[in-house]
mmCIF file of C-alpha atoms and ligand atoms in Angstrom:
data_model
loop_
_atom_site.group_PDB
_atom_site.id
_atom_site.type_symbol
_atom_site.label_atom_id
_atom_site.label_comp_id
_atom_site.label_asym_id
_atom_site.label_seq_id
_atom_site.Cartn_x
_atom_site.Cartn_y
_atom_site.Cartn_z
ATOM 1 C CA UNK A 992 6.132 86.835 54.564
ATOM 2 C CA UNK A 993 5.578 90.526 53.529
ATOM 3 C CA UNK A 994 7.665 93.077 55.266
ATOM 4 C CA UNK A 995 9.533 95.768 54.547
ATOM 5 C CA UNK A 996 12.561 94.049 55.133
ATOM 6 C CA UNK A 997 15.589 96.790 53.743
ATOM 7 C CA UNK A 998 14.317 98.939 56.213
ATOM 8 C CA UNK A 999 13.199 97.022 59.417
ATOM 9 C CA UNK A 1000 14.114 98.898 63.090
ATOM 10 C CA UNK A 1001 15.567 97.091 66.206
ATOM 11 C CA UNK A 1002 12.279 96.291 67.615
ATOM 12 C CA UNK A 1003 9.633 93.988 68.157
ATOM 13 C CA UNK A 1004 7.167 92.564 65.695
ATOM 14 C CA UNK A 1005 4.926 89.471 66.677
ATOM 15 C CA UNK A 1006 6.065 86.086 64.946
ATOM 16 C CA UNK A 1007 4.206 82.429 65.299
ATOM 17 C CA UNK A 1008 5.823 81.447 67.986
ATOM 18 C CA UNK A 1009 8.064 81.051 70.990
ATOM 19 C CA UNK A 1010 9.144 78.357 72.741
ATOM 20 C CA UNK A 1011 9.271 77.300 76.852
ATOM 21 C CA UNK A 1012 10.759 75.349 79.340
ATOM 22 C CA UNK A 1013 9.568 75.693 83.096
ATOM 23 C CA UNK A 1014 11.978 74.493 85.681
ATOM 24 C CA UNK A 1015 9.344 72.749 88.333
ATOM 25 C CA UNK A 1016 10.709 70.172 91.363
ATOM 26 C CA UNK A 1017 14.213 70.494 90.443
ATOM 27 C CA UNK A 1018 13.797 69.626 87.343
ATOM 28 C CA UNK A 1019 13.239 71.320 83.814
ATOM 29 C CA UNK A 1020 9.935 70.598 80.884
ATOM 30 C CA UNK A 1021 10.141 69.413 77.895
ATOM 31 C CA UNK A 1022 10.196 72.580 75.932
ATOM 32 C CA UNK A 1023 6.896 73.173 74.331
ATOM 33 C CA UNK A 1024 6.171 75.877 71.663
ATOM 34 C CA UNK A 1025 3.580 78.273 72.300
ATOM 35 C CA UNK A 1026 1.716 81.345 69.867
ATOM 36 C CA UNK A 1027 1.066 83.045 73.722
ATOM 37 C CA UNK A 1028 3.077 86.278 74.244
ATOM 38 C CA UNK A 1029 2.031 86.307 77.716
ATOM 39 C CA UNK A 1030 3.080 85.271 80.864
ATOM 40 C CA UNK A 1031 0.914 84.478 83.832
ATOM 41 C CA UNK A 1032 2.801 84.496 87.187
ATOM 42 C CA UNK A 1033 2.507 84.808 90.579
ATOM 43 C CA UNK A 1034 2.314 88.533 91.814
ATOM 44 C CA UNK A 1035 5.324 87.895 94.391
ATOM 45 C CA UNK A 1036 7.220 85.987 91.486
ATOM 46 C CA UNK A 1037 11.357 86.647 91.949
ATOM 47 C CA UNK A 1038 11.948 88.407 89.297
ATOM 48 C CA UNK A 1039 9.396 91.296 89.761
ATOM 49 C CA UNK A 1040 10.722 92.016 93.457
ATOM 50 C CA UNK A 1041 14.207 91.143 92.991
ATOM 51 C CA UNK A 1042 15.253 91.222 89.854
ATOM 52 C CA UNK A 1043 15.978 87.520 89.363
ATOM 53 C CA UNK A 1044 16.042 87.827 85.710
ATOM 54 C CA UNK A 1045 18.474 87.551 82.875
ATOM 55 C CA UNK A 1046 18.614 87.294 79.024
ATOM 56 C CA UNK A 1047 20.887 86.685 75.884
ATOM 57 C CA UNK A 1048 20.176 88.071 72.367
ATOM 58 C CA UNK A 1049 21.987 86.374 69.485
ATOM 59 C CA UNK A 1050 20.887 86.247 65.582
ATOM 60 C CA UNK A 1051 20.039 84.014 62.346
ATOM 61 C CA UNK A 1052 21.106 84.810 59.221
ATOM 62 C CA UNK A 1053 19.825 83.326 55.512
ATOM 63 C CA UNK A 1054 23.286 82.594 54.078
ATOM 64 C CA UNK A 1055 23.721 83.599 50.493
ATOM 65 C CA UNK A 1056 23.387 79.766 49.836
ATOM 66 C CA UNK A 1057 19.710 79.715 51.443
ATOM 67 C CA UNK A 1058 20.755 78.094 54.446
ATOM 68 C CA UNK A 1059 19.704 79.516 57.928
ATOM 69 C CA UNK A 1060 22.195 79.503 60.269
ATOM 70 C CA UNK A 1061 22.705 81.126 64.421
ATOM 71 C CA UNK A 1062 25.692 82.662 64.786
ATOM 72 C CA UNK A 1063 27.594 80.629 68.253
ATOM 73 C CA UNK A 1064 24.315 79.391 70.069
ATOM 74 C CA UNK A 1065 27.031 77.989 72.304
ATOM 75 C CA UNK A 1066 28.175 80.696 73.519
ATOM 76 C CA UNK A 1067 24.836 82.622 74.696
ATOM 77 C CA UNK A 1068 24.227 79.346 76.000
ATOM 78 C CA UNK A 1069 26.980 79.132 78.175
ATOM 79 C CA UNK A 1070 26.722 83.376 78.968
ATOM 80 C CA UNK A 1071 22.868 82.159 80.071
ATOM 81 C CA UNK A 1072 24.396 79.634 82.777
ATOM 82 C CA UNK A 1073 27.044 82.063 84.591
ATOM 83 C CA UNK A 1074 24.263 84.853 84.617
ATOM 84 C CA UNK A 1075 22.012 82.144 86.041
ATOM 85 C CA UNK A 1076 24.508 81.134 88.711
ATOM 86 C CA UNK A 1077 25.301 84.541 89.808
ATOM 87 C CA UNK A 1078 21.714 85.622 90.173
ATOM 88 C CA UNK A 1079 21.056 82.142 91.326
ATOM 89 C CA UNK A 1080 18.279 81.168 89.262
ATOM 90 C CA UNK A 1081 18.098 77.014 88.164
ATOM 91 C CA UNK A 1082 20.936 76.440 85.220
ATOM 92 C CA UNK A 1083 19.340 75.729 81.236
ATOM 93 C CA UNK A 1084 21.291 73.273 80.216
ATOM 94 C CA UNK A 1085 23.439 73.950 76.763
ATOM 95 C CA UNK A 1086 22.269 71.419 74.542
ATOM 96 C CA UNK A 1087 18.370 72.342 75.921
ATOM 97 C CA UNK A 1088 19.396 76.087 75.340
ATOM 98 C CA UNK A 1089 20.611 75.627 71.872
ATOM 99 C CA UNK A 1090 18.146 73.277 70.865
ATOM 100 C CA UNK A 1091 15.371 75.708 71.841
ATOM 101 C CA UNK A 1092 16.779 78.207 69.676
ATOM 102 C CA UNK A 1093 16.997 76.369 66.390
ATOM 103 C CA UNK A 1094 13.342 75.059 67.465
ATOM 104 C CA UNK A 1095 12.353 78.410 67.817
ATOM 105 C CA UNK A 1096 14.108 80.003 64.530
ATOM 106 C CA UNK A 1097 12.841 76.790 62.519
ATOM 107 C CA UNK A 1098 9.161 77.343 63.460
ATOM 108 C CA UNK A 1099 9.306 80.585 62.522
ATOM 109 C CA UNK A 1100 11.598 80.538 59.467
ATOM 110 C CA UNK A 1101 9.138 82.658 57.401
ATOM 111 C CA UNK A 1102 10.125 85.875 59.318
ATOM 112 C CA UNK A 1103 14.055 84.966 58.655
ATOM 113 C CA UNK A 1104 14.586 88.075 56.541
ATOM 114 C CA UNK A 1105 15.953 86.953 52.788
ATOM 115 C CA UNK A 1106 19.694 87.240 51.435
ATOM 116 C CA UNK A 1107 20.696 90.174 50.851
ATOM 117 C CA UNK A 1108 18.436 92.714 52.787
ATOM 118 C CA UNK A 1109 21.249 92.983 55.815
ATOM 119 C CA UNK A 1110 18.698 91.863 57.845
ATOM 120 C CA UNK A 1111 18.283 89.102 60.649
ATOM 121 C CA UNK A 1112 16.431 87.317 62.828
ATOM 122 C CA UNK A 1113 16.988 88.812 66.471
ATOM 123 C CA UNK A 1114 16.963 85.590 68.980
ATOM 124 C CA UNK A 1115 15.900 86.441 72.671
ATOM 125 C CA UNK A 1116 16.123 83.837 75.182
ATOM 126 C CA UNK A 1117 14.987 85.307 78.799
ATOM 127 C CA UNK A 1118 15.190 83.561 82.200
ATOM 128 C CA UNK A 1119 13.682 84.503 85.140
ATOM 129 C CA UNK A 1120 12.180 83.119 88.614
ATOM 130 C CA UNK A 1121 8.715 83.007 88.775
ATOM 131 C CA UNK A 1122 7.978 81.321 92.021
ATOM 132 C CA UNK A 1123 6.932 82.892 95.090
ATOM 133 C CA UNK A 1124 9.010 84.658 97.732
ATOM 134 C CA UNK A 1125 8.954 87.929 100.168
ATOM 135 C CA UNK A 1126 12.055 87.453 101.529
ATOM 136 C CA UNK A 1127 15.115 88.130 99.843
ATOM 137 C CA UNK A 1128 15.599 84.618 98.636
ATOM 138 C CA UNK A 1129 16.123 82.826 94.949
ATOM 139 C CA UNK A 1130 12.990 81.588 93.191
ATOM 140 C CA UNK A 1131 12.097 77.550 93.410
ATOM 141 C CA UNK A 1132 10.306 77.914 89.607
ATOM 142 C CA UNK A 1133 11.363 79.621 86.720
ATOM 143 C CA UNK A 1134 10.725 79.974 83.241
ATOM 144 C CA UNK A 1135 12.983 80.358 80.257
ATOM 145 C CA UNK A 1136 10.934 81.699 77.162
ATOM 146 C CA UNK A 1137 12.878 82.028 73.908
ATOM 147 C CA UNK A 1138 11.349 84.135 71.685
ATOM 148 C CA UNK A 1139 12.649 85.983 67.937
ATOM 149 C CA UNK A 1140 11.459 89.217 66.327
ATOM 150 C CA UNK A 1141 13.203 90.121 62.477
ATOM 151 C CA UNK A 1142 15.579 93.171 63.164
ATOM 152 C CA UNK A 1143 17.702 95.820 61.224
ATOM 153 C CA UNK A 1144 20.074 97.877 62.128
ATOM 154 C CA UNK A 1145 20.344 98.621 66.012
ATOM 155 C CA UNK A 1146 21.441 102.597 65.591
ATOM 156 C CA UNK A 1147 20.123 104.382 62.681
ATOM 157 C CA UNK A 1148 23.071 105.467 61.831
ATOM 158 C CA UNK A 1149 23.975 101.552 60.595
ATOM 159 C CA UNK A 1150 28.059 101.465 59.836
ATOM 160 C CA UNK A 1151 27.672 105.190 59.857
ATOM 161 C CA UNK A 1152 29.952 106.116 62.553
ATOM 162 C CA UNK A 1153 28.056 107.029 65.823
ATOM 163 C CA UNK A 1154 28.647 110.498 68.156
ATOM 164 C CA UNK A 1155 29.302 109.210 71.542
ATOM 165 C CA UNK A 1156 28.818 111.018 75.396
ATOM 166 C CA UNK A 1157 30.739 110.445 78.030
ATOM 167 C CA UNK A 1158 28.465 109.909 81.375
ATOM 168 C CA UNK A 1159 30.593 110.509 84.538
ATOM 169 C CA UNK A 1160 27.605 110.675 86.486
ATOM 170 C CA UNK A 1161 25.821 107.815 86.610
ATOM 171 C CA UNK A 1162 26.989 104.176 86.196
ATOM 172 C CA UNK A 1163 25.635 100.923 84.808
ATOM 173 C CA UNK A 1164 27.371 98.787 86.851
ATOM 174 C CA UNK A 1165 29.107 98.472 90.158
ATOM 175 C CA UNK A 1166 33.099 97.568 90.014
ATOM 176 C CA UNK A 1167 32.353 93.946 91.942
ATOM 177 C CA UNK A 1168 28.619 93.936 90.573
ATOM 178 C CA UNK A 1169 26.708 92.472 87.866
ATOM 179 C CA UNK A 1170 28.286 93.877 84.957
ATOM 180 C CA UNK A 1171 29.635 90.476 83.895
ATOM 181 C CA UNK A 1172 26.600 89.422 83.661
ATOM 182 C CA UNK A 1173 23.549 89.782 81.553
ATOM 183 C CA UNK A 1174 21.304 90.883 84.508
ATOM 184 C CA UNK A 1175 18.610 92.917 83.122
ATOM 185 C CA UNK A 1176 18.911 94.776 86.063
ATOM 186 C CA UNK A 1177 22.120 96.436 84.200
ATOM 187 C CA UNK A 1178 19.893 97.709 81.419
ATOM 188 C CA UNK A 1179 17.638 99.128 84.333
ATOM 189 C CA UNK A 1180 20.552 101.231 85.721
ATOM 190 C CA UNK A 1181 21.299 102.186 82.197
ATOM 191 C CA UNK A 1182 18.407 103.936 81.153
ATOM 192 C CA UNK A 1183 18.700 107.053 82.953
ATOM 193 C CA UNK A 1184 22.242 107.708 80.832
ATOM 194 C CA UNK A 1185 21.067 106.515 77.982
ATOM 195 C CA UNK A 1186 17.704 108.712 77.968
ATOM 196 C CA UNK A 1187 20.500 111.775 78.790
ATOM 197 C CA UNK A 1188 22.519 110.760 76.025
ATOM 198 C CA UNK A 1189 19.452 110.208 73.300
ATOM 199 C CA UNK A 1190 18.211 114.045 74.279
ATOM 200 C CA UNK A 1191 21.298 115.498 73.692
ATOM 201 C CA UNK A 1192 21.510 114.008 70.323
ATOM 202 C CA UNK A 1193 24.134 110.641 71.192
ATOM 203 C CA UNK A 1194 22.762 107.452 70.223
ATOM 204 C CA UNK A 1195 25.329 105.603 72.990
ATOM 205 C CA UNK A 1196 26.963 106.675 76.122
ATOM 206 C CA UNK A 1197 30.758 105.410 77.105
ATOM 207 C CA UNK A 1198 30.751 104.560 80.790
ATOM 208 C CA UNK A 1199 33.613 104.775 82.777
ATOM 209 C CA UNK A 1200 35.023 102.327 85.582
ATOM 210 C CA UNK A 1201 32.648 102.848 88.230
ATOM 211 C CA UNK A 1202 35.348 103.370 91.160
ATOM 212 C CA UNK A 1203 37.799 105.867 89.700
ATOM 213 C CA UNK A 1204 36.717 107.194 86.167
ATOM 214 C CA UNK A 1205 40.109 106.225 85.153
ATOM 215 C CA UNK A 1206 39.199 103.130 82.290
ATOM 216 C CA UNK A 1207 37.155 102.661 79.730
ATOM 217 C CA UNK A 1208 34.316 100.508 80.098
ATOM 218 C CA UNK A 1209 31.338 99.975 77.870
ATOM 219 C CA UNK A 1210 29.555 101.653 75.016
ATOM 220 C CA UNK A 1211 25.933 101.692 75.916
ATOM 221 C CA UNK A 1212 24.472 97.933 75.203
ATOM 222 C CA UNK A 1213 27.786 97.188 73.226
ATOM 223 C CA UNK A 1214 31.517 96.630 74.587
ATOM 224 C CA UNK A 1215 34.658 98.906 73.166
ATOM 225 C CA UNK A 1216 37.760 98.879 71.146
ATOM 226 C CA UNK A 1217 39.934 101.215 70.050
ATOM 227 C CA UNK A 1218 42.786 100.520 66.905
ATOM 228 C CA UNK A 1219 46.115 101.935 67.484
ATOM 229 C CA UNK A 1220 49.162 101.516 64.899
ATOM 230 C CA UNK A 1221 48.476 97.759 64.103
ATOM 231 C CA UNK A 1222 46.959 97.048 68.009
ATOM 232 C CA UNK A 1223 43.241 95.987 68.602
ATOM 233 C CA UNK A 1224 42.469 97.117 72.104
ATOM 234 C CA UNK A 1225 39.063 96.503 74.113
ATOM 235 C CA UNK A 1226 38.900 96.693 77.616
ATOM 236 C CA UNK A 1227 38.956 93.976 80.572
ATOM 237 C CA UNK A 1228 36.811 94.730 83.606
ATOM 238 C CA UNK A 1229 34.808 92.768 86.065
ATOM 239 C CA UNK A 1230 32.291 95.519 84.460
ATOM 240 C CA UNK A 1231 32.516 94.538 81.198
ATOM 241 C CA UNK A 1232 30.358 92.350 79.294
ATOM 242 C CA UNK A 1233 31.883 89.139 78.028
ATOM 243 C CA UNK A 1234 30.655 90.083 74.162
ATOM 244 C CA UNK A 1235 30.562 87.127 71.996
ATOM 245 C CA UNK A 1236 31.156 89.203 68.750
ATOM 246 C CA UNK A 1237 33.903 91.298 70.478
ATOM 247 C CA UNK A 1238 35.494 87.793 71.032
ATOM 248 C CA UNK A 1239 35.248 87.266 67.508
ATOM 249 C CA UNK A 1240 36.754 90.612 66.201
ATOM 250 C CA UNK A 1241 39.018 89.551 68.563
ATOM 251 C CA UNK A 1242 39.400 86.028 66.489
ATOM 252 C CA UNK A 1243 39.425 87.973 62.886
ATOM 253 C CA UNK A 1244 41.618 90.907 64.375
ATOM 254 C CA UNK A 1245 44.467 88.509 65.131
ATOM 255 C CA UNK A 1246 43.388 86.695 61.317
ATOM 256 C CA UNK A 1247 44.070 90.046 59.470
ATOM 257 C CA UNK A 1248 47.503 90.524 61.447
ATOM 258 C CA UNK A 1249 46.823 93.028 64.214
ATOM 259 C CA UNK A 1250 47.820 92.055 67.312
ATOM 260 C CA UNK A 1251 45.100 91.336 69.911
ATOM 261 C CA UNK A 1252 45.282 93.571 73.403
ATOM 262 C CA UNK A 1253 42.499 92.798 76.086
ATOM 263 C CA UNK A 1254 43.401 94.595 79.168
ATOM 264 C CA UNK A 1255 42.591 98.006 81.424
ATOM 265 C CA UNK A 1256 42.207 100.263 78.887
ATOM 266 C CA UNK A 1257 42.787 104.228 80.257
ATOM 267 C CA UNK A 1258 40.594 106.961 79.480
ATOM 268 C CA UNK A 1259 43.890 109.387 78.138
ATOM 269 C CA UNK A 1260 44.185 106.280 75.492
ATOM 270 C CA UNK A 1261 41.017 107.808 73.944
ATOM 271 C CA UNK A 1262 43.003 110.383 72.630
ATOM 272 C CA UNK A 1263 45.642 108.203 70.635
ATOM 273 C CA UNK A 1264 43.180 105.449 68.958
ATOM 274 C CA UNK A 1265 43.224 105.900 65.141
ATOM 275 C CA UNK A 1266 39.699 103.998 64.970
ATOM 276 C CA UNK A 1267 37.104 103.132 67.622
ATOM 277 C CA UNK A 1268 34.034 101.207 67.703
ATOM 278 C CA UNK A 1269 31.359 99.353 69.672
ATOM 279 C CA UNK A 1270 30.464 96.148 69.229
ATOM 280 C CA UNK A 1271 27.664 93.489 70.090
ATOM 281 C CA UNK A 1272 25.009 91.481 68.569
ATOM 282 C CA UNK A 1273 22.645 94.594 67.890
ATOM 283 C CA UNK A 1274 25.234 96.836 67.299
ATOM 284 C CA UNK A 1275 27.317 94.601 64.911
ATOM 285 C CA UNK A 1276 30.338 96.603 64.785
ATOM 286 C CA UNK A 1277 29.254 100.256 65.038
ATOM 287 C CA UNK A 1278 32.825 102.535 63.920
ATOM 288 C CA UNK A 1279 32.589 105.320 66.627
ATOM 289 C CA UNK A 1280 33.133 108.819 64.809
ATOM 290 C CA UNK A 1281 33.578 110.984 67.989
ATOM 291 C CA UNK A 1282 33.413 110.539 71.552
ATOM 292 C CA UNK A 1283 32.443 113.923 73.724
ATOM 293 C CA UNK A 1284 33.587 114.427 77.608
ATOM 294 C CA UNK A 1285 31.285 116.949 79.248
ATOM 295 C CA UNK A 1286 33.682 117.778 81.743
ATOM 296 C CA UNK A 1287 36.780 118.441 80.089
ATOM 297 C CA UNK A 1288 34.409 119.876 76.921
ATOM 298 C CA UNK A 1289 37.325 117.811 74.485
ATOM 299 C CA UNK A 1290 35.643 115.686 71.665
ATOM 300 C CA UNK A 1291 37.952 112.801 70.501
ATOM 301 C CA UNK A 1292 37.176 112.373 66.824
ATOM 302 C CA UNK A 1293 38.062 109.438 64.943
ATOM 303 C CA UNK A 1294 39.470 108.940 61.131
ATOM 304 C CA UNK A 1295 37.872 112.379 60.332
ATOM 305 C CA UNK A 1296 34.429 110.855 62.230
ATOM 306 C CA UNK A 1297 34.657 108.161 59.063
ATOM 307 C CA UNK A 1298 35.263 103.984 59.466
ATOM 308 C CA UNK A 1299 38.310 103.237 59.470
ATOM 309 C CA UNK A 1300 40.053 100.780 57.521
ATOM 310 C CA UNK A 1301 40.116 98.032 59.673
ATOM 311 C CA UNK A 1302 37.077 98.178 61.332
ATOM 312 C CA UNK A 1303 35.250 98.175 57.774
ATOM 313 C CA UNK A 1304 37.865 95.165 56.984
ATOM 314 C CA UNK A 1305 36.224 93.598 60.168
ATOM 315 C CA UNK A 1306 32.985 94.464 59.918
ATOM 316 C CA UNK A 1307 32.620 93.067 56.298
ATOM 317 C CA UNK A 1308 34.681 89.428 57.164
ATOM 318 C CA UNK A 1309 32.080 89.005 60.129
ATOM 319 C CA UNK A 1310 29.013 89.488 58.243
ATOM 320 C CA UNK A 1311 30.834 87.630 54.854
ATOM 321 C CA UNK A 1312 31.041 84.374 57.806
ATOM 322 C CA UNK A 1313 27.339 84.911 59.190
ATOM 323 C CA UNK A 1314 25.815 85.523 55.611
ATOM 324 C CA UNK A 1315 27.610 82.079 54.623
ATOM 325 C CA UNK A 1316 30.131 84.761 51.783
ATOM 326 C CA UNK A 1317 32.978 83.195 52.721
ATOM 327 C CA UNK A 1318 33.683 79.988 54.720
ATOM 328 C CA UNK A 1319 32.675 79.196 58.263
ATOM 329 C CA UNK A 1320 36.685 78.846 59.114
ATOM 330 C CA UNK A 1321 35.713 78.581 62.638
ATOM 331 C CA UNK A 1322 32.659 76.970 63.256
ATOM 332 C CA UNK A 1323 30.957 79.240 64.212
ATOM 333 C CA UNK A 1324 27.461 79.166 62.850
ATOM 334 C CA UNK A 1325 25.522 76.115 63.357
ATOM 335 C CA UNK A 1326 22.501 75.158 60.841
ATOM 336 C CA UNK A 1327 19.238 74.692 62.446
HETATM 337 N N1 LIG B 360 27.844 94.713 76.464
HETATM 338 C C1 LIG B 360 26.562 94.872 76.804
HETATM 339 C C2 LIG B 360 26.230 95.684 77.991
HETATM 340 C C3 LIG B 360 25.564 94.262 76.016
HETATM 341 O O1 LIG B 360 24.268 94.420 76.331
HETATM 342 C C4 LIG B 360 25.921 93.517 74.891
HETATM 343 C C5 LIG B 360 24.904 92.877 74.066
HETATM 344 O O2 LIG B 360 24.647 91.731 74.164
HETATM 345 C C6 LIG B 360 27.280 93.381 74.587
HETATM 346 C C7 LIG B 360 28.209 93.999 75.390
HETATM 347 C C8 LIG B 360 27.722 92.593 73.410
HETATM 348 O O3 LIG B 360 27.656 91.213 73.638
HETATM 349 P P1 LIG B 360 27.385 90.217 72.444
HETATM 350 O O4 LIG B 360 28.417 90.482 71.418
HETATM 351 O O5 LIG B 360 27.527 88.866 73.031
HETATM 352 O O6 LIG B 360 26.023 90.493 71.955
HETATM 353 C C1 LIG B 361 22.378 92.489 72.163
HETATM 354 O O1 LIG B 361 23.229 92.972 71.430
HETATM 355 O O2 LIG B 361 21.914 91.349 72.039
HETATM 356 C C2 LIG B 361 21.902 93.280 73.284
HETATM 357 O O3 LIG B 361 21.623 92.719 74.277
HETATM 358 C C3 LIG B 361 21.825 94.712 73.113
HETATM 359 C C4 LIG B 361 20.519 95.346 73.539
HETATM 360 C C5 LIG B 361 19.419 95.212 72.561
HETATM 361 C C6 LIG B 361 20.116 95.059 74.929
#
């Protein structure tokens, strides 16, 4: 395969193939790989009235040893089935769900960037009801598609510390809502902020609790932490995200010797963090340089808007585990 791999985007380019599953009289196909992009569906399909959709996004890495390997299939798998029973859409099963992806990355193992170009394979598994309804009712038929696209770095910036703006005004998600969830009807509600936030020059905006502005909740597509004196701190919130590579920091954090908080974290704790980041599977870890707050006009810079120690000490032991650098101590990345 031929690309331009040091320097791919995060964005789509067309591989072989993707792979499906349709969930039909209760029960779910035999997933079947397909080189169609395309869906055909009915035009009063759930998920184009109502929203009954959902996705995950989790990578592949070439290990330094040649070996392809997804980083915690498991989990997305698992992240898949709440979203599903929130939104009330059919369940994937997990050993379906992870056996789709490694189908899906093995097919197309040609466009599994090589060692060495910090590149990936971006995995996108998306479920949504397709069958029939005007009233406000869940879907009988749906369809899960899994499909991959080779990705580099999510912001430009890459472990470049990114500038950061505060949106009080609008919110992604409400305090009992959806936020837990990975409804891509919270990426909907984002876009408005984050359109705000890319013209004024701030590749992410930190949102705010959506009932008194008073905690921290995420950064753009990515979740939060902030390092204080030893302390790894990332919020709780029915709002929040359950990141599966936040819950790994968490893992490594605790590894290195920092203690592990996961809690309410306050907005005036922005001011006393001597690192921040974001963190997710497009975002990696992403050190946060400075954070700006329209309102009070106060930027909050971090380490002199460089990374910080320990979020370059974490940053480098998670990709060292998903480039197969040092050893898989956890388990955590599971050959096709
Ligand atoms: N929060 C939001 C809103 C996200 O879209 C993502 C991305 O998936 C995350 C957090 C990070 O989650 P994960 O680490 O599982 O990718
Ligand atoms: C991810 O990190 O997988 C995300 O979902 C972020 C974004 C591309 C939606």
């Amino acid at each position: 395969m031929d690309l331009d791999w040091k320097n791919l985007s995060f964005g789509y380019i067309k591989t072989d193939y993707n792979i499906r599953s349709y969930f039909r009289d209760g029960a779910w196909t035999t997933p079947e790989l397909t080189t169609d992009e395309t869906v055909t569906m009915h035009m009063a399909a759930t998920c184009l009235h109502y929203g009954q959709e959902a996705f995950e996004g989790q990578k592949a890495f070439r290990g330094a040893d040649g070996v392809i390997r997804i980083f915690r299939p498991e989990e997305n798998a698992k992240r898949m089935r709440s979203s599903a029973e929130y939104l009330k859409m059919a369940l994937p099963p997990v050993d379906m769900f992870v056996d789709m992806m490694k189908r899906v990355v093995k097919a197309n193992e040609r466009f599994v960037p090589p060692y060495g170009t910090g590149a990936s394979l971006y995995i996108r598994p998306v479920l949504f009801g397709t069958g029939p309804q005007v009233g406000v009712k869940p879907a009988g038929e749906y369809l899960l598609i899994v499909f991959v696209t080779p990705v580099g770095p999510y912001y430009k910036e890459g472990f470049n510390p990114i500038k950061v703006l505060i949106d009080r005004d609008h919110d992604r998600a409400a305090p009992l809502g959806t936020g837990h969830v990975k409804a891509g009807g919270n990426y909907a509600a984002s876009l408005t902020s984050a359109e705000i936030g890319h013209e004024k020059g701030y590749p992410s905006v930190l949102y705010l609790d959506a009932k008194e502005k008073k905690h921290i909740d995420e950064c753009g597509a990515a979740n939060f932490f902030g390092i204080r004196d030893g302390v790894y701190i990332t919020p709780k919130s029915h709002s929040v995200l359950p990141s599966i590579t936040n819950m790994s920091l968490m893992t490594l954090a605790a590894e290195m010797g920092l203690k592990v908080e996961q809690r309410p974290v306050d907005y005036d704790e922005l001011g006393t963090f001597d690192e921040a980041g974001s963190c997710g599977t497009a975002a990696v870890l992403s050190p946060i340089g400075s954070i700006y707050d329209p309102q009070t006009g106060h930027t909050f810079v971090y380490n002199d808007g460089k990374p910080g120690k320990w979020s370059e000490k974490l940053y480098h032991r998670l990709r060292a585990i998903q480039y197969a650098e040092e050893p898989d101590t956890y388990g955590w990345m599971a050959a096709l």
